[in-house]
Amino acid sequence: AITLQSIGDAVIATDVQGRVIRMNPVAERLTGWERAQANGQLLSEVFRISHGKGGELVDPVQKVLATGKVVELANDTELLSRDGSRYHIADSAAPIRDRAGEVVGVVLVFSDVTAQYVAQRDLREAFNFFRQIIDNLPLGLNVLDAQGRCLEWNPAMEAIRGISRETMLGRLISETFPKEAGPRYNDVMDSIARALRGEQVVRADIPMLSRERPIWTTVRYGPVRSAEGVIVGTLSIVQDVTERKLAELSLRASEEN
């Protein structure tokens, strides 16, 4: 009993009719029911749950009584407290057996995971927000880890290099260069190495190799740092300057003629 009162999770025990026979202070706080009021009530009256996206859930105690097995709640389960508060919870229900092995009740253990749920939701929303920005950038974006493996490759980068994101992710950048790259390959790898040392590097008006049509780019390399300030990779921002470069070449040719 002392352990039940001091445990950090909420605990409710029921008899074989699914009526509450015991609950601890955490369960009282989350359900909004005092133990004296809850005793003898059907669990469904005290422990009111629904799916966070709408719809009722199967009473876990009734399922345990029917199957004799441990039952865990589905993700996104919400508990409606007696005072109208809502909590996202994680829970499991298990049978209570007597010495003969007969089920004589159910113990329900659950915890308030609202803070974790909100944090995960905010993280998903932030990720979706930045995903939209990255995907709609008119500039190519290429992120590598410290070993040179591709972590990000946006649609503009796909258009510039002619290589899909699915093909690039997880690959070493050194594996994607054509055999004829030669000195240009060395220039790229040197720029990445300098970015890993914390430098900002710009390579302007570089012709792209192995494309059917000529493409010129200006590439800016920089370090990617962790929250602690440690360099963990590199970021390359690639601008397609082909239109300007072709205009310059056309103007130069007309002046020479």
Short mmCIF file of C-alpha atoms in Angstrom, two decimals:
data_model
loop_
_atom_site.label_atom_id
_atom_site.label_comp_id
_atom_site.label_asym_id
_atom_site.label_seq_id
_atom_site.Cartn_x
_atom_site.Cartn_y
_atom_site.Cartn_z
CA ALA A 1 0.00 0.00 0.00
CA ILE A 2 2.87 2.37 0.78
CA THR A 3 4.41 1.66 -2.63
CA LEU A 4 1.05 2.24 -4.35
CA GLN A 5 0.72 5.63 -2.65
CA SER A 6 4.23 6.77 -3.54
CA ILE A 7 4.59 5.42 -7.09
CA GLY A 8 4.99 8.07 -9.80
CA ASP A 9 2.48 6.48 -12.19
CA ALA A 10 -1.27 6.49 -11.75
CA VAL A 11 -2.69 3.14 -10.59
CA ILE A 12 -6.30 1.96 -10.49
CA ALA A 13 -7.38 -1.54 -9.46
CA THR A 14 -10.78 -3.04 -10.23
CA ASP A 15 -12.69 -6.19 -9.31
CA VAL A 16 -13.98 -8.70 -11.88
CA GLN A 17 -17.04 -6.54 -12.50
CA GLY A 18 -14.76 -3.68 -13.56
CA ARG A 19 -15.58 -1.61 -10.47
CA VAL A 20 -12.88 0.52 -8.85
CA ILE A 21 -11.55 -0.91 -5.58
CA ARG A 22 -8.35 1.08 -5.20
CA MET A 23 -6.52 4.05 -6.71
CA ASN A 24 -3.47 6.09 -5.77
CA PRO A 25 -3.07 9.89 -5.49
CA VAL A 26 -1.70 10.27 -9.02
CA ALA A 27 -4.77 8.51 -10.41
CA GLU A 28 -6.98 10.78 -8.30
CA ARG A 29 -5.28 13.86 -9.75
CA LEU A 30 -5.46 12.76 -13.38
CA THR A 31 -9.04 11.41 -13.30
CA GLY A 32 -10.35 14.17 -11.05
CA TRP A 33 -11.97 11.56 -8.79
CA GLU A 34 -11.19 11.17 -5.10
CA ARG A 35 -10.68 7.57 -4.04
CA ALA A 36 -13.69 7.59 -1.72
CA GLN A 37 -15.92 8.81 -4.54
CA ALA A 38 -14.47 6.44 -7.14
CA ASN A 39 -14.68 3.25 -5.06
CA GLY A 40 -17.47 1.03 -6.39
CA GLN A 41 -17.85 3.03 -9.62
CA LEU A 42 -17.46 1.33 -12.97
CA LEU A 43 -14.05 2.11 -14.38
CA SER A 44 -15.66 3.54 -17.52
CA GLU A 45 -17.18 6.29 -15.35
CA VAL A 46 -13.87 7.19 -13.70
CA PHE A 47 -11.40 6.46 -16.48
CA ARG A 48 -12.90 8.15 -19.55
CA ILE A 49 -10.67 7.77 -22.57
CA SER A 50 -10.90 8.51 -26.27
CA HIS A 51 -8.63 8.57 -29.27
CA GLY A 52 -6.90 11.92 -29.73
CA LYS A 53 -8.05 12.00 -33.36
CA GLY A 54 -11.63 11.22 -32.41
CA GLY A 55 -13.56 8.09 -31.56
CA GLU A 56 -13.99 5.93 -28.51
CA LEU A 57 -11.52 3.29 -27.41
CA VAL A 58 -12.16 -0.19 -26.09
CA ASP A 59 -12.21 -0.30 -22.27
CA PRO A 60 -8.82 -1.87 -21.46
CA VAL A 61 -10.12 -3.46 -18.24
CA GLN A 62 -12.99 -5.19 -20.03
CA LYS A 63 -10.54 -6.45 -22.65
CA VAL A 64 -8.27 -7.86 -19.93
CA LEU A 65 -11.22 -9.52 -18.22
CA ALA A 66 -12.29 -11.03 -21.53
CA THR A 67 -8.86 -12.27 -22.61
CA GLY A 68 -6.86 -12.65 -19.40
CA LYS A 69 -3.93 -10.94 -21.14
CA VAL A 70 -2.00 -7.69 -20.68
CA VAL A 71 -3.43 -4.87 -22.80
CA GLU A 72 -1.75 -1.63 -23.82
CA LEU A 73 -3.59 1.48 -24.95
CA ALA A 74 -3.27 2.74 -28.50
CA ASN A 75 -1.13 5.75 -29.27
CA ASP A 76 -2.82 9.15 -29.09
CA THR A 77 -5.03 8.14 -26.16
CA GLU A 78 -6.61 11.03 -24.25
CA LEU A 79 -7.99 10.90 -20.71
CA LEU A 80 -10.87 13.24 -19.93
CA SER A 81 -10.65 14.30 -16.29
CA ARG A 82 -13.76 14.94 -14.21
CA ASP A 83 -12.93 18.67 -14.18
CA GLY A 84 -12.78 18.81 -17.99
CA SER A 85 -8.99 18.68 -18.32
CA ARG A 86 -7.51 16.45 -21.00
CA TYR A 87 -4.31 14.45 -20.70
CA HIS A 88 -2.42 12.38 -23.23
CA ILE A 89 -1.60 9.14 -21.48
CA ALA A 90 0.34 5.92 -21.92
CA ASP A 91 -1.12 2.94 -20.13
CA SER A 92 -1.32 -0.79 -19.72
CA ALA A 93 -3.78 -3.07 -17.95
CA ALA A 94 -2.94 -6.48 -16.52
CA PRO A 95 -4.98 -9.21 -14.80
CA ILE A 96 -4.84 -9.70 -11.04
CA ARG A 97 -4.85 -13.42 -10.27
CA ASP A 98 -5.43 -15.33 -7.05
CA ARG A 99 -3.28 -18.24 -5.91
CA ALA A 100 -5.29 -20.60 -8.07
CA GLY A 101 -4.53 -18.50 -11.14
CA GLU A 102 -8.07 -17.21 -11.52
CA VAL A 103 -8.55 -13.60 -12.62
CA VAL A 104 -9.98 -11.65 -9.69
CA GLY A 105 -9.51 -8.15 -11.01
CA VAL A 106 -7.44 -5.82 -13.14
CA VAL A 107 -4.69 -3.32 -12.37
CA LEU A 108 -4.44 -0.31 -14.65
CA VAL A 109 -1.18 1.67 -14.72
CA PHE A 110 -1.01 4.92 -16.68
CA SER A 111 1.10 8.06 -16.87
CA ASP A 112 0.68 11.62 -18.11
CA VAL A 113 2.70 12.02 -21.32
CA THR A 114 1.10 15.31 -22.38
CA ALA A 115 4.39 17.23 -22.28
CA GLN A 116 6.13 14.63 -24.43
CA TYR A 117 3.18 14.54 -26.84
CA VAL A 118 3.17 18.34 -27.22
CA ALA A 119 6.95 18.36 -27.72
CA GLN A 120 6.68 15.69 -30.43
CA ARG A 121 3.82 17.54 -32.11
CA ASP A 122 5.78 20.81 -32.08
CA LEU A 123 8.82 19.00 -33.47
CA ARG A 124 6.73 17.51 -36.29
CA GLU A 125 5.26 20.90 -37.11
CA ALA A 126 8.69 22.54 -37.08
CA PHE A 127 10.08 19.77 -39.29
CA ASN A 128 7.19 20.17 -41.77
CA PHE A 129 7.70 23.95 -41.77
CA PHE A 130 11.39 23.70 -42.57
CA ARG A 131 10.77 20.84 -45.00
CA GLN A 132 8.51 23.14 -47.03
CA ILE A 133 11.13 25.90 -47.00
CA ILE A 134 13.90 23.52 -48.11
CA ASP A 135 11.76 21.95 -50.84
CA ASN A 136 10.73 25.32 -52.25
CA LEU A 137 14.12 27.02 -52.17
CA PRO A 138 15.21 28.23 -55.63
CA LEU A 139 18.77 27.28 -54.59
CA GLY A 140 20.25 23.81 -54.40
CA LEU A 141 20.85 22.62 -50.85
CA ASN A 142 23.28 19.79 -50.08
CA VAL A 143 24.11 18.76 -46.50
CA LEU A 144 26.87 16.25 -45.74
CA ASP A 145 27.95 14.64 -42.49
CA ALA A 146 31.59 14.74 -41.37
CA GLN A 147 32.34 11.62 -43.44
CA GLY A 148 30.92 13.18 -46.60
CA ARG A 149 27.64 11.24 -46.69
CA CYS A 150 24.61 13.07 -48.05
CA LEU A 151 21.98 13.98 -45.44
CA GLU A 152 19.92 16.46 -47.47
CA TRP A 153 19.40 17.01 -51.19
CA ASN A 154 16.51 19.28 -52.12
CA PRO A 155 14.48 19.46 -55.37
CA ALA A 156 16.55 22.37 -56.73
CA MET A 157 19.66 20.23 -56.22
CA GLU A 158 17.97 17.39 -58.09
CA ALA A 159 17.34 19.72 -61.04
CA ILE A 160 20.90 21.08 -61.07
CA ARG A 161 22.74 17.77 -60.75
CA GLY A 162 20.16 15.55 -62.44
CA ILE A 163 20.32 13.06 -59.55
CA SER A 164 17.33 12.23 -57.37
CA ARG A 165 17.19 12.73 -53.62
CA GLU A 166 16.55 9.03 -53.09
CA THR A 167 19.70 8.19 -55.01
CA MET A 168 21.84 10.65 -53.09
CA LEU A 169 20.78 10.20 -49.47
CA GLY A 170 23.31 8.15 -47.54
CA ARG A 171 25.86 8.11 -50.36
CA LEU A 172 29.37 9.51 -50.18
CA ILE A 173 29.60 12.66 -52.27
CA SER A 174 32.84 11.28 -53.74
CA GLU A 175 30.83 8.44 -55.32
CA THR A 176 28.72 10.81 -57.42
CA PHE A 177 31.42 12.46 -59.51
CA PRO A 178 32.01 11.40 -63.12
CA LYS A 179 35.38 9.83 -63.89
CA GLU A 180 36.40 12.81 -66.03
CA ALA A 181 36.02 15.26 -63.12
CA GLY A 182 39.77 15.33 -62.43
CA PRO A 183 40.91 18.65 -60.91
CA ARG A 184 37.31 19.77 -60.35
CA TYR A 185 36.76 16.78 -58.08
CA ASN A 186 39.83 17.80 -56.11
CA ASP A 187 38.53 21.37 -55.86
CA VAL A 188 35.19 20.16 -54.46
CA MET A 189 36.79 17.85 -51.92
CA ASP A 190 39.19 20.61 -50.86
CA SER A 191 36.27 23.02 -50.39
CA ILE A 192 34.44 20.46 -48.24
CA ALA A 193 37.57 19.85 -46.17
CA ARG A 194 37.98 23.60 -45.60
CA ALA A 195 34.32 23.90 -44.55
CA LEU A 196 34.91 21.09 -42.03
CA ARG A 197 37.67 23.27 -40.59
CA GLY A 198 35.19 26.10 -40.14
CA GLU A 199 35.87 28.12 -43.29
CA GLN A 200 33.36 29.70 -45.66
CA VAL A 201 34.30 28.86 -49.25
CA VAL A 202 32.88 30.21 -52.53
CA ARG A 203 33.49 28.64 -55.95
CA ALA A 204 32.02 30.91 -58.62
CA ASP A 205 30.86 30.13 -62.17
CA ILE A 206 31.77 26.44 -62.16
CA PRO A 207 30.60 24.40 -65.18
CA MET A 208 28.64 21.30 -64.17
CA LEU A 209 29.89 18.05 -65.62
CA SER A 210 27.96 15.14 -67.16
CA ARG A 211 24.84 17.12 -68.10
CA GLU A 212 23.20 17.13 -71.54
CA ARG A 213 22.97 20.91 -71.52
CA PRO A 214 25.64 23.24 -70.14
CA ILE A 215 25.03 24.37 -66.54
CA TRP A 216 27.14 26.79 -64.54
CA THR A 217 26.85 27.15 -60.80
CA THR A 218 28.19 29.20 -57.93
CA VAL A 219 28.63 27.10 -54.81
CA ARG A 220 29.00 28.32 -51.23
CA TYR A 221 30.37 25.84 -48.68
CA GLY A 222 30.13 26.26 -44.92
CA PRO A 223 30.28 24.23 -41.71
CA VAL A 224 27.27 22.66 -39.97
CA ARG A 225 27.58 22.84 -36.18
CA SER A 226 25.87 20.95 -33.37
CA ALA A 227 24.07 22.70 -30.52
CA GLU A 228 27.41 22.58 -28.65
CA GLY A 229 29.20 24.35 -31.51
CA VAL A 230 31.04 21.26 -32.76
CA ILE A 231 31.39 20.97 -36.55
CA VAL A 232 29.47 17.85 -37.59
CA GLY A 233 29.17 18.33 -41.35
CA THR A 234 28.99 20.76 -44.23
CA LEU A 235 26.31 22.75 -46.03
CA SER A 236 26.55 23.59 -49.72
CA ILE A 237 24.26 26.18 -51.30
CA VAL A 238 24.26 25.91 -55.09
CA GLN A 239 23.01 28.69 -57.37
CA ASP A 240 22.33 28.03 -61.03
CA VAL A 241 23.98 30.97 -62.87
CA THR A 242 23.65 29.44 -66.35
CA GLU A 243 21.43 32.17 -67.78
CA ARG A 244 23.85 34.91 -66.77
CA LYS A 245 26.88 32.90 -67.89
CA LEU A 246 25.40 32.17 -71.32
CA ALA A 247 24.53 35.85 -71.72
CA GLU A 248 28.12 36.80 -70.90
CA LEU A 249 29.53 34.26 -73.34
CA SER A 250 27.14 35.44 -76.06
CA LEU A 251 28.10 39.05 -75.47
CA ARG A 252 31.80 38.18 -75.55
CA ALA A 253 31.38 36.26 -78.80
CA SER A 254 29.51 39.14 -80.44
CA GLU A 255 32.23 41.61 -79.37
CA GLU A 256 34.96 39.36 -80.79
CA ASN A 257 33.12 39.19 -84.11
#
